[in-house]
Amino acid sequence: MRVIVEKDYDTMSKVAANIMKEEINKNLSIVLGLATGSTPVGMYKELIRLHKEEGLDFSNVTTFNLDEYVGIDEEHPNSYHYFMKDILFDHININLENTFIPNGKSKDLHGYCKQYDKLIKEKGGIDLQILGIGENGHIAFNEPDEELNVGTSIVNLTESTVEANSRFFDSIDEVPKTAITMGIGSIMKAKNIILLASGKNKSKVIKQLLKADKITTKLPASMLLLHPNVTVIVDEEAYNG
Ligand code: F6R
């Protein structure tokens, strides 16, 4: 696990965006795995700048998002579909037909999960996966538990995740309690992984992750210790607390 510590959120975001830029320029048909949440927003802003000012080309890029709430409409302002269009896709030259986000409204959710992993495989697998991390150590919506799902699955969100995500909703009651998420195995198949974390509230889990020498389903992010190409990019607050 390579660890990069940057002085603040902005620098962390720019460093991550630059790595993405280099990877896109090396392979214009790259398959990216994308995350939502607050952490990657600065990186997406920088990617938009790189597109507008330096011509970074997304026209052949394919993306797969990690997760989506179950039962929420794509047009809902808190859906991850809406988020991705609003924060990134509407501002770059990506072909929306090459952007994939789990469909939380599928009539056959379990069948859909299998299809999602199959589609990733058909597109050649994820070249570069971006991850955030939950304060409880979740990656995507793989929550700490006795067991973790290998493939894309339907999961119940923990109380702490529902509470953390309620900041985007009018009330906690509106936060969906189930989600569709890429599994640990789907994530681990990515060739390269970048995990981002910023702010004091992530320092405890980052400390746990960086000093871990055992994997445990109680800290889903610890599974990344098994992956040969993970870069953790954090700001000083997340690193030092
Ligand atoms: C989002 C996702 C989540 C977030 C995590 C951190 O697609 O998969 O695992 O990365 O909950 O969220 P933020 O960045 O809002 O602290």
PDB file of C-alpha atoms and ligand atoms in Angstrom:
ATOM      1  CA  MET A   1       0.000   0.000   0.000  1.00  0.00           C
ATOM      2  CA  ARG A   2       1.547   3.287  -1.099  1.00  0.00           C
ATOM      3  CA  VAL A   3       0.642   6.231   1.119  1.00  0.00           C
ATOM      4  CA  ILE A   4       0.701   9.859  -0.022  1.00  0.00           C
ATOM      5  CA  VAL A   5       0.051  12.571   2.567  1.00  0.00           C
ATOM      6  CA  GLU A   6      -0.872  16.009   1.242  1.00  0.00           C
ATOM      7  CA  LYS A   7      -1.232  19.175   3.248  1.00  0.00           C
ATOM      8  CA  ASP A   8      -4.934  19.771   2.667  1.00  0.00           C
ATOM      9  CA  TYR A   9      -8.064  18.678   0.825  1.00  0.00           C
ATOM     10  CA  ASP A  10      -7.355  20.771  -2.282  1.00  0.00           C
ATOM     11  CA  THR A  11      -3.864  19.396  -2.767  1.00  0.00           C
ATOM     12  CA  MET A  12      -5.065  15.835  -2.134  1.00  0.00           C
ATOM     13  CA  SER A  13      -7.772  16.330  -4.777  1.00  0.00           C
ATOM     14  CA  LYS A  14      -5.325  17.737  -7.332  1.00  0.00           C
ATOM     15  CA  VAL A  15      -2.795  14.953  -6.789  1.00  0.00           C
ATOM     16  CA  ALA A  16      -5.526  12.338  -7.283  1.00  0.00           C
ATOM     17  CA  ALA A  17      -6.866  14.111 -10.397  1.00  0.00           C
ATOM     18  CA  ASN A  18      -3.356  14.250 -11.840  1.00  0.00           C
ATOM     19  CA  ILE A  19      -2.854  10.528 -11.390  1.00  0.00           C
ATOM     20  CA  MET A  20      -6.197  10.014 -13.150  1.00  0.00           C
ATOM     21  CA  LYS A  21      -5.143  12.361 -15.936  1.00  0.00           C
ATOM     22  CA  GLU A  22      -1.917  10.422 -16.495  1.00  0.00           C
ATOM     23  CA  GLU A  23      -3.794   7.119 -16.566  1.00  0.00           C
ATOM     24  CA  ILE A  24      -6.424   8.457 -19.001  1.00  0.00           C
ATOM     25  CA  ASN A  25      -3.728   9.865 -21.286  1.00  0.00           C
ATOM     26  CA  LYS A  26      -1.920   6.519 -21.241  1.00  0.00           C
ATOM     27  CA  ASN A  27      -5.122   4.688 -22.160  1.00  0.00           C
ATOM     28  CA  LEU A  28      -7.873   6.791 -23.718  1.00  0.00           C
ATOM     29  CA  SER A  29     -10.319   3.860 -23.472  1.00  0.00           C
ATOM     30  CA  ILE A  30      -9.674   3.392 -19.762  1.00  0.00           C
ATOM     31  CA  VAL A  31     -12.367   1.859 -17.543  1.00  0.00           C
ATOM     32  CA  LEU A  32     -12.715   3.885 -14.353  1.00  0.00           C
ATOM     33  CA  GLY A  33     -14.445   2.875 -11.134  1.00  0.00           C
ATOM     34  CA  LEU A  34     -15.970   5.924  -9.489  1.00  0.00           C
ATOM     35  CA  ALA A  35     -17.171   6.820  -6.005  1.00  0.00           C
ATOM     36  CA  THR A  36     -19.691   9.364  -4.785  1.00  0.00           C
ATOM     37  CA  GLY A  37     -19.756  11.131  -1.401  1.00  0.00           C
ATOM     38  CA  SER A  38     -17.975  14.322  -0.346  1.00  0.00           C
ATOM     39  CA  THR A  39     -14.394  13.129  -0.608  1.00  0.00           C
ATOM     40  CA  PRO A  40     -13.956  12.872  -4.418  1.00  0.00           C
ATOM     41  CA  VAL A  41     -15.825  16.123  -5.189  1.00  0.00           C
ATOM     42  CA  GLY A  42     -12.617  18.213  -5.287  1.00  0.00           C
ATOM     43  CA  MET A  43     -10.956  15.640  -7.518  1.00  0.00           C
ATOM     44  CA  TYR A  44     -13.922  15.702  -9.913  1.00  0.00           C
ATOM     45  CA  LYS A  45     -13.757  19.549  -9.976  1.00  0.00           C
ATOM     46  CA  GLU A  46     -10.090  19.340 -10.927  1.00  0.00           C
ATOM     47  CA  LEU A  47     -10.869  16.778 -13.642  1.00  0.00           C
ATOM     48  CA  ILE A  48     -13.444  19.206 -15.056  1.00  0.00           C
ATOM     49  CA  ARG A  49     -10.793  21.945 -15.056  1.00  0.00           C
ATOM     50  CA  LEU A  50      -8.308  19.622 -16.761  1.00  0.00           C
ATOM     51  CA  HIS A  51     -10.938  18.844 -19.384  1.00  0.00           C
ATOM     52  CA  LYS A  52     -11.889  22.489 -19.994  1.00  0.00           C
ATOM     53  CA  GLU A  53      -8.437  24.054 -19.806  1.00  0.00           C
ATOM     54  CA  GLU A  54      -6.113  21.273 -20.881  1.00  0.00           C
ATOM     55  CA  GLY A  55      -8.370  19.224 -23.153  1.00  0.00           C
ATOM     56  CA  LEU A  56      -8.391  16.052 -21.036  1.00  0.00           C
ATOM     57  CA  ASP A  57     -10.446  13.748 -23.230  1.00  0.00           C
ATOM     58  CA  PHE A  58     -13.171  11.512 -21.771  1.00  0.00           C
ATOM     59  CA  SER A  59     -14.816  10.634 -25.084  1.00  0.00           C
ATOM     60  CA  ASN A  60     -13.670   6.998 -24.977  1.00  0.00           C
ATOM     61  CA  VAL A  61     -13.662   6.553 -21.205  1.00  0.00           C
ATOM     62  CA  THR A  62     -16.031   4.067 -19.551  1.00  0.00           C
ATOM     63  CA  THR A  63     -17.070   4.418 -15.914  1.00  0.00           C
ATOM     64  CA  PHE A  64     -18.662   2.136 -13.346  1.00  0.00           C
ATOM     65  CA  ASN A  65     -19.936   3.575 -10.090  1.00  0.00           C
ATOM     66  CA  LEU A  66     -19.604   1.688  -6.851  1.00  0.00           C
ATOM     67  CA  ASP A  67     -23.091   1.995  -5.520  1.00  0.00           C
ATOM     68  CA  GLU A  68     -26.618   3.410  -5.513  1.00  0.00           C
ATOM     69  CA  TYR A  69     -29.472   3.508  -3.041  1.00  0.00           C
ATOM     70  CA  VAL A  70     -32.252   0.973  -3.533  1.00  0.00           C
ATOM     71  CA  GLY A  71     -35.664   2.358  -4.443  1.00  0.00           C
ATOM     72  CA  ILE A  72     -34.591   5.863  -5.332  1.00  0.00           C
ATOM     73  CA  ASP A  73     -35.386   7.434  -8.730  1.00  0.00           C
ATOM     74  CA  GLU A  74     -32.452   8.362 -10.954  1.00  0.00           C
ATOM     75  CA  GLU A  75     -33.771  11.937 -11.060  1.00  0.00           C
ATOM     76  CA  HIS A  76     -33.925  12.206  -7.253  1.00  0.00           C
ATOM     77  CA  PRO A  77     -31.395  14.888  -6.180  1.00  0.00           C
ATOM     78  CA  ASN A  78     -29.917  12.474  -3.631  1.00  0.00           C
ATOM     79  CA  SER A  79     -29.517   9.581  -6.038  1.00  0.00           C
ATOM     80  CA  TYR A  80     -25.960   8.778  -7.069  1.00  0.00           C
ATOM     81  CA  HIS A  81     -27.118   8.965 -10.691  1.00  0.00           C
ATOM     82  CA  TYR A  82     -28.036  12.608 -10.153  1.00  0.00           C
ATOM     83  CA  PHE A  83     -24.852  13.272  -8.177  1.00  0.00           C
ATOM     84  CA  MET A  84     -22.555  11.945 -10.887  1.00  0.00           C
ATOM     85  CA  LYS A  85     -24.239  13.975 -13.642  1.00  0.00           C
ATOM     86  CA  ASP A  86     -24.280  17.098 -11.529  1.00  0.00           C
ATOM     87  CA  ILE A  87     -20.719  16.838 -10.178  1.00  0.00           C
ATOM     88  CA  LEU A  88     -18.920  15.386 -13.196  1.00  0.00           C
ATOM     89  CA  PHE A  89     -20.617  13.925 -16.249  1.00  0.00           C
ATOM     90  CA  ASP A  90     -22.495  17.094 -17.327  1.00  0.00           C
ATOM     91  CA  HIS A  91     -19.215  19.029 -17.409  1.00  0.00           C
ATOM     92  CA  ILE A  92     -16.934  16.730 -19.407  1.00  0.00           C
ATOM     93  CA  ASN A  93     -17.123  15.135 -22.853  1.00  0.00           C
ATOM     94  CA  ILE A  94     -18.002  11.652 -21.603  1.00  0.00           C
ATOM     95  CA  ASN A  95     -20.508   9.601 -23.583  1.00  0.00           C
ATOM     96  CA  LEU A  96     -23.300   8.938 -21.060  1.00  0.00           C
ATOM     97  CA  GLU A  97     -23.840   5.556 -22.699  1.00  0.00           C
ATOM     98  CA  ASN A  98     -20.441   4.556 -21.352  1.00  0.00           C
ATOM     99  CA  THR A  99     -21.306   5.497 -17.766  1.00  0.00           C
ATOM    100  CA  PHE A 100     -22.752   2.776 -15.567  1.00  0.00           C
ATOM    101  CA  ILE A 101     -24.291   3.220 -12.136  1.00  0.00           C
ATOM    102  CA  PRO A 102     -26.134   0.402 -10.353  1.00  0.00           C
ATOM    103  CA  ASN A 103     -29.884   0.547 -10.923  1.00  0.00           C
ATOM    104  CA  GLY A 104     -31.511   0.634  -7.508  1.00  0.00           C
ATOM    105  CA  LYS A 105     -34.955   0.508  -9.116  1.00  0.00           C
ATOM    106  CA  SER A 106     -34.437  -2.771 -10.950  1.00  0.00           C
ATOM    107  CA  LYS A 107     -37.390  -5.140 -10.608  1.00  0.00           C
ATOM    108  CA  ASP A 108     -34.980  -8.052 -10.220  1.00  0.00           C
ATOM    109  CA  LEU A 109     -32.299  -6.586  -7.973  1.00  0.00           C
ATOM    110  CA  HIS A 110     -30.414  -9.843  -7.386  1.00  0.00           C
ATOM    111  CA  GLY A 111     -30.334 -10.701 -11.095  1.00  0.00           C
ATOM    112  CA  TYR A 112     -29.241  -7.135 -11.806  1.00  0.00           C
ATOM    113  CA  CYS A 113     -26.287  -7.429  -9.386  1.00  0.00           C
ATOM    114  CA  LYS A 114     -24.964 -10.429 -11.323  1.00  0.00           C
ATOM    115  CA  GLN A 115     -25.394  -8.530 -14.594  1.00  0.00           C
ATOM    116  CA  TYR A 116     -23.454  -5.557 -13.241  1.00  0.00           C
ATOM    117  CA  ASP A 117     -20.368  -7.679 -12.475  1.00  0.00           C
ATOM    118  CA  LYS A 118     -20.746  -9.395 -15.846  1.00  0.00           C
ATOM    119  CA  LEU A 119     -20.847  -6.046 -17.617  1.00  0.00           C
ATOM    120  CA  ILE A 120     -17.678  -4.875 -15.835  1.00  0.00           C
ATOM    121  CA  LYS A 121     -15.978  -8.053 -17.021  1.00  0.00           C
ATOM    122  CA  GLU A 122     -17.268  -7.606 -20.584  1.00  0.00           C
ATOM    123  CA  LYS A 123     -15.830  -4.096 -20.683  1.00  0.00           C
ATOM    124  CA  GLY A 124     -12.417  -5.511 -19.787  1.00  0.00           C
ATOM    125  CA  GLY A 125     -12.493  -4.921 -16.030  1.00  0.00           C
ATOM    126  CA  ILE A 126     -11.779  -1.766 -14.068  1.00  0.00           C
ATOM    127  CA  ASP A 127      -8.364  -0.225 -14.753  1.00  0.00           C
ATOM    128  CA  LEU A 128      -8.465   2.386 -12.004  1.00  0.00           C
ATOM    129  CA  GLN A 129     -10.868   2.340  -9.075  1.00  0.00           C
ATOM    130  CA  ILE A 130     -11.456   5.416  -6.897  1.00  0.00           C
ATOM    131  CA  LEU A 131     -12.601   4.737  -3.343  1.00  0.00           C
ATOM    132  CA  GLY A 132     -13.592   6.779  -0.332  1.00  0.00           C
ATOM    133  CA  ILE A 133     -13.764   5.204   3.110  1.00  0.00           C
ATOM    134  CA  GLY A 134     -16.489   5.297   5.744  1.00  0.00           C
ATOM    135  CA  GLU A 135     -15.649   6.227   9.333  1.00  0.00           C
ATOM    136  CA  ASN A 136     -16.502   2.602  10.118  1.00  0.00           C
ATOM    137  CA  GLY A 137     -14.072   1.300   7.505  1.00  0.00           C
ATOM    138  CA  HIS A 138     -16.608   0.534   4.791  1.00  0.00           C
ATOM    139  CA  ILE A 139     -15.554   0.696   1.159  1.00  0.00           C
ATOM    140  CA  ALA A 140     -18.389   1.217  -1.280  1.00  0.00           C
ATOM    141  CA  PHE A 141     -21.292   0.060   0.921  1.00  0.00           C
ATOM    142  CA  ASN A 142     -19.532  -3.049   2.178  1.00  0.00           C
ATOM    143  CA  GLU A 143     -20.217  -2.499   5.863  1.00  0.00           C
ATOM    144  CA  PRO A 144     -18.284  -4.141   8.738  1.00  0.00           C
ATOM    145  CA  ASP A 145     -19.893  -7.527   9.404  1.00  0.00           C
ATOM    146  CA  GLU A 146     -19.199 -11.212  10.031  1.00  0.00           C
ATOM    147  CA  GLU A 147     -19.085 -11.795   6.278  1.00  0.00           C
ATOM    148  CA  LEU A 148     -18.516  -9.609   3.239  1.00  0.00           C
ATOM    149  CA  ASN A 149     -20.023 -10.020  -0.211  1.00  0.00           C
ATOM    150  CA  VAL A 150     -17.719 -10.962  -3.051  1.00  0.00           C
ATOM    151  CA  GLY A 151     -19.836  -9.693  -5.952  1.00  0.00           C
ATOM    152  CA  THR A 152     -22.226  -6.788  -6.422  1.00  0.00           C
ATOM    153  CA  SER A 153     -25.004  -7.201  -3.851  1.00  0.00           C
ATOM    154  CA  ILE A 154     -27.941  -5.696  -2.032  1.00  0.00           C
ATOM    155  CA  VAL A 155     -26.934  -4.605   1.462  1.00  0.00           C
ATOM    156  CA  ASN A 156     -28.462  -3.030   4.532  1.00  0.00           C
ATOM    157  CA  LEU A 157     -26.743   0.180   5.548  1.00  0.00           C
ATOM    158  CA  THR A 158     -25.560   0.433   9.138  1.00  0.00           C
ATOM    159  CA  GLU A 159     -27.055   3.046  11.436  1.00  0.00           C
ATOM    160  CA  SER A 160     -23.792   5.002  11.381  1.00  0.00           C
ATOM    161  CA  THR A 161     -23.778   5.116   7.565  1.00  0.00           C
ATOM    162  CA  VAL A 162     -27.440   6.155   7.433  1.00  0.00           C
ATOM    163  CA  GLU A 163     -26.625   8.885   9.946  1.00  0.00           C
ATOM    164  CA  ALA A 164     -23.513  10.022   8.038  1.00  0.00           C
ATOM    165  CA  ASN A 165     -25.503  10.160   4.778  1.00  0.00           C
ATOM    166  CA  SER A 166     -28.441  12.005   6.357  1.00  0.00           C
ATOM    167  CA  ARG A 167     -26.505  15.257   5.883  1.00  0.00           C
ATOM    168  CA  PHE A 168     -27.615  15.190   2.249  1.00  0.00           C
ATOM    169  CA  PHE A 169     -31.327  14.591   3.052  1.00  0.00           C
ATOM    170  CA  ASP A 170     -33.985  16.776   4.725  1.00  0.00           C
ATOM    171  CA  SER A 171     -34.398  14.224   7.512  1.00  0.00           C
ATOM    172  CA  ILE A 172     -32.795  10.948   8.556  1.00  0.00           C
ATOM    173  CA  ASP A 173     -36.090   9.130   7.852  1.00  0.00           C
ATOM    174  CA  GLU A 174     -35.681   9.882   4.153  1.00  0.00           C
ATOM    175  CA  VAL A 175     -32.297   8.121   3.886  1.00  0.00           C
ATOM    176  CA  PRO A 176     -32.733   4.754   2.145  1.00  0.00           C
ATOM    177  CA  LYS A 177     -31.698   1.864   4.387  1.00  0.00           C
ATOM    178  CA  THR A 178     -30.635  -0.472   1.599  1.00  0.00           C
ATOM    179  CA  ALA A 179     -28.224  -0.047  -1.249  1.00  0.00           C
ATOM    180  CA  ILE A 180     -26.802  -1.918  -4.189  1.00  0.00           C
ATOM    181  CA  THR A 181     -23.024  -2.026  -4.005  1.00  0.00           C
ATOM    182  CA  MET A 182     -20.081  -3.528  -5.781  1.00  0.00           C
ATOM    183  CA  GLY A 183     -18.726  -6.310  -3.583  1.00  0.00           C
ATOM    184  CA  ILE A 184     -15.244  -6.610  -2.147  1.00  0.00           C
ATOM    185  CA  GLY A 185     -14.352  -9.054  -4.939  1.00  0.00           C
ATOM    186  CA  SER A 186     -15.624  -6.657  -7.628  1.00  0.00           C
ATOM    187  CA  ILE A 187     -13.406  -3.930  -6.144  1.00  0.00           C
ATOM    188  CA  MET A 188     -10.382  -6.186  -5.683  1.00  0.00           C
ATOM    189  CA  LYS A 189     -10.463  -7.120  -9.375  1.00  0.00           C
ATOM    190  CA  ALA A 190      -9.568  -3.527 -10.320  1.00  0.00           C
ATOM    191  CA  LYS A 191      -6.015  -3.293 -11.632  1.00  0.00           C
ATOM    192  CA  ASN A 192      -5.237  -0.100  -9.721  1.00  0.00           C
ATOM    193  CA  ILE A 193      -6.964   1.411  -6.694  1.00  0.00           C
ATOM    194  CA  ILE A 194      -6.790   4.896  -5.201  1.00  0.00           C
ATOM    195  CA  LEU A 195      -8.373   5.401  -1.793  1.00  0.00           C
ATOM    196  CA  LEU A 196      -8.976   8.994  -0.719  1.00  0.00           C
ATOM    197  CA  ALA A 197      -9.614  10.305   2.774  1.00  0.00           C
ATOM    198  CA  SER A 198      -9.783  13.814   4.120  1.00  0.00           C
ATOM    199  CA  GLY A 199     -10.514  15.476   7.438  1.00  0.00           C
ATOM    200  CA  LYS A 200     -10.208  14.721  11.138  1.00  0.00           C
ATOM    201  CA  ASN A 201     -13.263  12.451  11.166  1.00  0.00           C
ATOM    202  CA  LYS A 202     -11.387   9.938   8.989  1.00  0.00           C
ATOM    203  CA  SER A 203      -8.154   9.934  11.036  1.00  0.00           C
ATOM    204  CA  LYS A 204      -9.169   7.079  13.340  1.00  0.00           C
ATOM    205  CA  VAL A 205     -10.066   4.708  10.507  1.00  0.00           C
ATOM    206  CA  ILE A 206      -7.016   5.733   8.451  1.00  0.00           C
ATOM    207  CA  LYS A 207      -4.771   5.002  11.429  1.00  0.00           C
ATOM    208  CA  GLN A 208      -6.446   1.588  11.813  1.00  0.00           C
ATOM    209  CA  LEU A 209      -6.001   0.845   8.118  1.00  0.00           C
ATOM    210  CA  LEU A 210      -2.393   1.955   7.854  1.00  0.00           C
ATOM    211  CA  LYS A 211      -1.239   0.052  10.901  1.00  0.00           C
ATOM    212  CA  ALA A 212      -3.265  -3.094  10.112  1.00  0.00           C
ATOM    213  CA  ASP A 213      -1.285  -6.246   9.456  1.00  0.00           C
ATOM    214  CA  LYS A 214      -4.324  -8.515   9.467  1.00  0.00           C
ATOM    215  CA  ILE A 215      -7.393  -8.485   7.307  1.00  0.00           C
ATOM    216  CA  THR A 216     -10.761  -8.523   9.010  1.00  0.00           C
ATOM    217  CA  THR A 217     -14.337  -8.269   7.808  1.00  0.00           C
ATOM    218  CA  LYS A 218     -14.835  -5.859  10.735  1.00  0.00           C
ATOM    219  CA  LEU A 219     -12.707  -3.375   8.776  1.00  0.00           C
ATOM    220  CA  PRO A 220     -13.714  -3.962   5.142  1.00  0.00           C
ATOM    221  CA  ALA A 221     -10.992  -1.588   3.878  1.00  0.00           C
ATOM    222  CA  SER A 222      -8.384  -3.952   5.368  1.00  0.00           C
ATOM    223  CA  MET A 223      -9.091  -6.296   2.419  1.00  0.00           C
ATOM    224  CA  LEU A 224      -7.130  -3.795   0.332  1.00  0.00           C
ATOM    225  CA  LEU A 225      -3.980  -5.053   2.082  1.00  0.00           C
ATOM    226  CA  LEU A 226      -4.287  -8.062  -0.241  1.00  0.00           C
ATOM    227  CA  HIS A 227      -4.222  -5.909  -3.375  1.00  0.00           C
ATOM    228  CA  PRO A 228      -0.889  -5.269  -5.137  1.00  0.00           C
ATOM    229  CA  ASN A 229      -1.655  -1.753  -6.427  1.00  0.00           C
ATOM    230  CA  VAL A 230      -3.324   0.457  -3.851  1.00  0.00           C
ATOM    231  CA  THR A 231      -2.449   4.112  -3.313  1.00  0.00           C
ATOM    232  CA  VAL A 232      -3.924   5.828  -0.261  1.00  0.00           C
ATOM    233  CA  ILE A 233      -3.999   9.601  -0.659  1.00  0.00           C
ATOM    234  CA  VAL A 234      -4.900  11.509   2.491  1.00  0.00           C
ATOM    235  CA  ASP A 235      -4.637  15.037   3.789  1.00  0.00           C
ATOM    236  CA  GLU A 236      -2.770  15.862   6.986  1.00  0.00           C
ATOM    237  CA  GLU A 237      -5.969  16.008   9.041  1.00  0.00           C
ATOM    238  CA  ALA A 238      -6.920  12.494   8.024  1.00  0.00           C
ATOM    239  CA  TYR A 239      -3.359  11.306   8.617  1.00  0.00           C
ATOM    240  CA  ASN A 240      -2.642  13.007  11.935  1.00  0.00           C
ATOM    241  CA  GLY A 241      -6.122  13.636  13.352  1.00  0.00           C
TER     242      GLY A 241
HETATM  243  C1  F6R B   1     -19.643   6.254  -2.167  1.00  0.00           C
HETATM  244  C2  F6R B   1     -19.121   5.168  -1.352  1.00  0.00           C
HETATM  245  C3  F6R B   1     -18.848   5.327   0.108  1.00  0.00           C
HETATM  246  C4  F6R B   1     -18.095   6.612   0.430  1.00  0.00           C
HETATM  247  C5  F6R B   1     -17.825   6.707   1.925  1.00  0.00           C
HETATM  248  C6  F6R B   1     -17.165   8.014   2.297  1.00  0.00           C
HETATM  249  O1  F6R B   1     -19.816   5.852  -3.502  1.00  0.00           O
HETATM  250  O2  F6R B   1     -18.948   4.116  -1.868  1.00  0.00           O
HETATM  251  O3  F6R B   1     -18.110   4.219   0.554  1.00  0.00           O
HETATM  252  O4  F6R B   1     -16.892   6.636  -0.282  1.00  0.00           O
HETATM  253  O5  F6R B   1     -19.016   6.569   2.635  1.00  0.00           O
HETATM  254  O6  F6R B   1     -18.062   9.052   2.061  1.00  0.00           O
HETATM  255  P1  F6R B   1     -17.616  10.567   2.139  1.00  0.00           P
HETATM  256  O7  F6R B   1     -16.645  10.803   1.044  1.00  0.00           O
HETATM  257  O8  F6R B   1     -18.885  11.367   1.940  1.00  0.00           O
HETATM  258  O9  F6R B   1     -17.002  10.770   3.489  1.00  0.00           O
END
